[in-house]
Tab-separated table of C-alpha atoms in Angstrom:
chain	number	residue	atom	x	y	z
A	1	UNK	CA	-15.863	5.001	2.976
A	2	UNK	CA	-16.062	6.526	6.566
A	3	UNK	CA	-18.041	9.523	5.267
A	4	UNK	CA	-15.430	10.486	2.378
A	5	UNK	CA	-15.615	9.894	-0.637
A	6	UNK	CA	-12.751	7.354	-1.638
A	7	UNK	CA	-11.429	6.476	-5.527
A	8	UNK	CA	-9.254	3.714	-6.998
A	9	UNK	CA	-8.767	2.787	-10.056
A	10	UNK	CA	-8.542	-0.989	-10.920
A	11	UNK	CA	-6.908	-3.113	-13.898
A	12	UNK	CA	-8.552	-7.170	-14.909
A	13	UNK	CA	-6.226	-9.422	-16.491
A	14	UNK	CA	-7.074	-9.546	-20.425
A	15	UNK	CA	-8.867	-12.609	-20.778
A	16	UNK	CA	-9.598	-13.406	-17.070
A	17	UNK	CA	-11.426	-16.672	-16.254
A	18	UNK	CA	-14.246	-16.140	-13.761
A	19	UNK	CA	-14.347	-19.949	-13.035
A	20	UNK	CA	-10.664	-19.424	-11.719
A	21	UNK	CA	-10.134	-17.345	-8.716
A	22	UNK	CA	-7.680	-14.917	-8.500
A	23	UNK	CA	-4.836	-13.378	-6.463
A	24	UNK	CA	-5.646	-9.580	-5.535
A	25	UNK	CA	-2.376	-7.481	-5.683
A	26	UNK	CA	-3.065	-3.221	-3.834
A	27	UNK	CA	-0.452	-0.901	-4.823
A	28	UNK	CA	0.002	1.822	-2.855
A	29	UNK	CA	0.936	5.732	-4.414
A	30	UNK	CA	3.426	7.636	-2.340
A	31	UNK	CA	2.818	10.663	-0.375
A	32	UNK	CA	0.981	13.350	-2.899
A	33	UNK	CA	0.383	11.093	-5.448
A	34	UNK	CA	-2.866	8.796	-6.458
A	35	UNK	CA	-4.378	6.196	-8.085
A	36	UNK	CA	-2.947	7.545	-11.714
A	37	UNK	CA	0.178	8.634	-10.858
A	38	UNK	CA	1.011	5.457	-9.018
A	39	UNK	CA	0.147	3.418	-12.888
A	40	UNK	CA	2.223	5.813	-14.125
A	41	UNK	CA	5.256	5.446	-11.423
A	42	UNK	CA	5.333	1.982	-12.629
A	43	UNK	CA	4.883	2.153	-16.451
A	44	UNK	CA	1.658	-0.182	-16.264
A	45	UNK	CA	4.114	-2.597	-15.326
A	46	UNK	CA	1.409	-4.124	-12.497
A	47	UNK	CA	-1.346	-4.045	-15.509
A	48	UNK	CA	1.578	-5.797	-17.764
A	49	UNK	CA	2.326	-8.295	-14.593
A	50	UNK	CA	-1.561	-8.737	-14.041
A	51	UNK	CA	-2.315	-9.625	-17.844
A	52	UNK	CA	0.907	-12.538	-18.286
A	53	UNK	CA	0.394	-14.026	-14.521
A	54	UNK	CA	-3.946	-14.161	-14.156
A	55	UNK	CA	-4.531	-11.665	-11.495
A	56	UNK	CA	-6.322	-8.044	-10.288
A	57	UNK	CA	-4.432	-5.085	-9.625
A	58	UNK	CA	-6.250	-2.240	-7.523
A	59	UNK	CA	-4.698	1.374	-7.449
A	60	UNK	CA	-6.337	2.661	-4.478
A	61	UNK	CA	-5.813	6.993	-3.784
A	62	UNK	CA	-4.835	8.045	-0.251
A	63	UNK	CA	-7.230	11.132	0.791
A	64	UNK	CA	-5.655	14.772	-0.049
A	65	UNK	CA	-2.600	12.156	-0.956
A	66	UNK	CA	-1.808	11.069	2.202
A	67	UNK	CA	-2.113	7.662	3.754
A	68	UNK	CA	-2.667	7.451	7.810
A	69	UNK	CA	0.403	5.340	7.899
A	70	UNK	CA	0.164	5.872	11.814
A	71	UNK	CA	3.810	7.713	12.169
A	72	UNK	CA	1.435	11.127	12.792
A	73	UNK	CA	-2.086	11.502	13.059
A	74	UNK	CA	-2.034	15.434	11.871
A	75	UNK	CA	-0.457	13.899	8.398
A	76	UNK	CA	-3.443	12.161	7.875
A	77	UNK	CA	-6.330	10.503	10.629
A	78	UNK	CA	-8.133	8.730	7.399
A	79	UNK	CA	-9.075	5.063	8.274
A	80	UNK	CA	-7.590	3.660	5.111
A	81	UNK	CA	-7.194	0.672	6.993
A	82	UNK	CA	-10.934	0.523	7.271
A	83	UNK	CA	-10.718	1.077	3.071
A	84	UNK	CA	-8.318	-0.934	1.908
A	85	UNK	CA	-10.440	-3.867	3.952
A	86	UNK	CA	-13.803	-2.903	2.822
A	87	UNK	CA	-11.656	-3.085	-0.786
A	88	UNK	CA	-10.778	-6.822	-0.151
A	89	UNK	CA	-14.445	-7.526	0.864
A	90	UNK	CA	-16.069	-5.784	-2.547
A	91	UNK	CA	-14.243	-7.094	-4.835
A	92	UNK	CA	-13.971	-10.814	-2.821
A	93	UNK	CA	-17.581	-10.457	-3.683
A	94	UNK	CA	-17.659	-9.460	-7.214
A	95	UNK	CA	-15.191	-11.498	-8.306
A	96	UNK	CA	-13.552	-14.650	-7.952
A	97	UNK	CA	-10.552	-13.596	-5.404
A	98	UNK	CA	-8.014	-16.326	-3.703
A	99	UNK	CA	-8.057	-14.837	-0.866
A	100	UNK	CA	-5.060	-16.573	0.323
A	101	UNK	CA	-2.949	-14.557	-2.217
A	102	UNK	CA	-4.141	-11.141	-1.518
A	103	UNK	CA	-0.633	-8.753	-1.661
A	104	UNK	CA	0.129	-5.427	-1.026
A	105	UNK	CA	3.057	-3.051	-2.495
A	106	UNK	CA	3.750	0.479	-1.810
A	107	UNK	CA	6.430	3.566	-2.634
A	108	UNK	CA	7.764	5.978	0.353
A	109	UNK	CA	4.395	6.944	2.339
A	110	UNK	CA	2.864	4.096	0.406
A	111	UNK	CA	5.695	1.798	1.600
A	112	UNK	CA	4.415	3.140	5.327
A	113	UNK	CA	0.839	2.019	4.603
A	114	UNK	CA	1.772	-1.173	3.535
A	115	UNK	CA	3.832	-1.674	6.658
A	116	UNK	CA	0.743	-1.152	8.523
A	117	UNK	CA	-1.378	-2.686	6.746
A	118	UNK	CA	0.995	-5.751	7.118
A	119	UNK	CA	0.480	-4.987	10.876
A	120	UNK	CA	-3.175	-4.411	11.039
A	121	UNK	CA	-4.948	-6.436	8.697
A	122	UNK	CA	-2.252	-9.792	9.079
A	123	UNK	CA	-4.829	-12.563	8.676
A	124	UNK	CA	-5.853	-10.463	4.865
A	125	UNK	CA	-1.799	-10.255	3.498
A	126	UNK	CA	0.010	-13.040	2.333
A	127	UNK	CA	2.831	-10.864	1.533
A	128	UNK	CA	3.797	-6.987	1.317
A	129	UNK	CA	6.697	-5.036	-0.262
A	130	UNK	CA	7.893	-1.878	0.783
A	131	UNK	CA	9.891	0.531	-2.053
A	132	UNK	CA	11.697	3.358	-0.535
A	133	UNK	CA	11.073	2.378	3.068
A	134	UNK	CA	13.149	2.073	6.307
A	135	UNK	CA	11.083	1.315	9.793
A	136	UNK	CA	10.019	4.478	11.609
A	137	UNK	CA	10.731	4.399	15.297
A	138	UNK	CA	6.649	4.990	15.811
A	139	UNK	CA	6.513	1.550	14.151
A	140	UNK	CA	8.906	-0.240	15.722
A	141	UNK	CA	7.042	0.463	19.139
A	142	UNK	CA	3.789	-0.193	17.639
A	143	UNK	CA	2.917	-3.942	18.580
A	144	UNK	CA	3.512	-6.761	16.109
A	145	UNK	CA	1.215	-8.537	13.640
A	146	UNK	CA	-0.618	-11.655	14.352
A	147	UNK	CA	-0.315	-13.492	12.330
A	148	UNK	CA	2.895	-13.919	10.072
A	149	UNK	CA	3.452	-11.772	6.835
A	150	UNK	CA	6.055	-12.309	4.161
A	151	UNK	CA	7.942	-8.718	4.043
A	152	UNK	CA	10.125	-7.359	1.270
A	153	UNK	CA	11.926	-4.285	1.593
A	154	UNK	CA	13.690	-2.299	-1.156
A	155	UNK	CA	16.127	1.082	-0.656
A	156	UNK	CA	18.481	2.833	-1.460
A	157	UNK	CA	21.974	3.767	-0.304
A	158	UNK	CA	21.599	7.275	-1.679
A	159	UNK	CA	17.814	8.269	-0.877
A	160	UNK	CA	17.882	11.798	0.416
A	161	UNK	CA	14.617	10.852	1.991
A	162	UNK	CA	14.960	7.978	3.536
A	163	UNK	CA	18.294	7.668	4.692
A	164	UNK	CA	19.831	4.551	5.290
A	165	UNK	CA	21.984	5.025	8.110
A	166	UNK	CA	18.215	6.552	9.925
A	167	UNK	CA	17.593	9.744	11.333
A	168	UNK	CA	14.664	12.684	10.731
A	169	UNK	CA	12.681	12.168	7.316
A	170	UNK	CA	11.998	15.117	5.443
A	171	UNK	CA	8.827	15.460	2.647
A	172	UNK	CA	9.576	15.659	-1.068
A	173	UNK	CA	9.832	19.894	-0.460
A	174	UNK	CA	11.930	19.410	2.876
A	175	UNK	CA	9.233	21.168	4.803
A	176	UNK	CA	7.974	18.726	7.444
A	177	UNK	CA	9.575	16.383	8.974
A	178	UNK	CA	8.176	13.091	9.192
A	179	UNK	CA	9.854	11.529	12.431
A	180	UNK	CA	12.860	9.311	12.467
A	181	UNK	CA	13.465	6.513	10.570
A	182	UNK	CA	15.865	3.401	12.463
A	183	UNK	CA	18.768	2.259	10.395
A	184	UNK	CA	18.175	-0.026	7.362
């Protein structure tokens, strides 16, 4: 996609019906992770979800592990916005998607992306969570979606990285700071 080469990895409910379309669920690795790690974040609990409730689960891998989120453009200036849509159109194609239940769910940077891609691709989301996620202040400038978006958000209390009360972020290593965060 966009001259790079771009991977995902991608789960089909055991015993899928092609004759029955299907919701699409993305799920979204956090900063330095991928497609692999993020399966393994979640102990093949989307594959487990995907397999009792009929639908696809696609483990998409940020470039160099880093989604363009939009809080900084030296992070990453990727257009996985651009991916993650051209995503939704393959496999809308190639298999029998509802694409009125097409979700999104992310962890830290992850939990950025999905913010934006709440934002950005509004008329393609039905609903997004966020995991380890409080509203930059980038964000909250940034304008709103248009169309509406059902948004879950889950922290914690006691994140060192995201802290509730807001402030400056800090990566995983505490080397660059990733702008501040409002309040929960």
């Amino acid at each position: 996609w966009d001259g790079q080469n771009r991977n995902y990895i991608y789960h089909i409910p055991t015993g899928a019906d092609s004759s029955k379309s299907m919701p699409l669920v993305f799920a979204l690795h956090g900063g330095g992770g991928d497609a692999e790690k993020m399966v393994l974040l979640t102990h093949g609990g989307f594959n487990t979800l995907a397999d009792r409730d009929g639908f696809i689960v696609i483990y998409p891998t940020a470039l160099d592990g880093k989604w363009n989120d939009g809080r900084d453009p030296a992070f990453s200036s990727s257009d996985d916005v651009g991916f993650i849509a051209e995503l939704i159109n393959q496999f809308s194609q190639d298999y029998n998607i509802d694409t009125s239940r097409i979700y999104v769910a992310g962890i830290s940077n992850g939990s950025h992306m999905t913010m934006r891609l709440a934002r950005d691709l509004s008329d393609k989301f039905a609903a997004a969570a966020a995991i380890c996620y409080a509203m930059s202040e980038k964000e909250a400038a940034l304008q709103v979606a248009s169309e509406p978006v059902s948004f879950l958000v889950m922290t914690g209390t006691q994140d060192p990285l995201v802290p509730w009360q807001g402030g400056e972020t800090v990566d995983p290593e505490g080397e660059r700071m990733l702008g501040p965060i409002l309040s929960v």
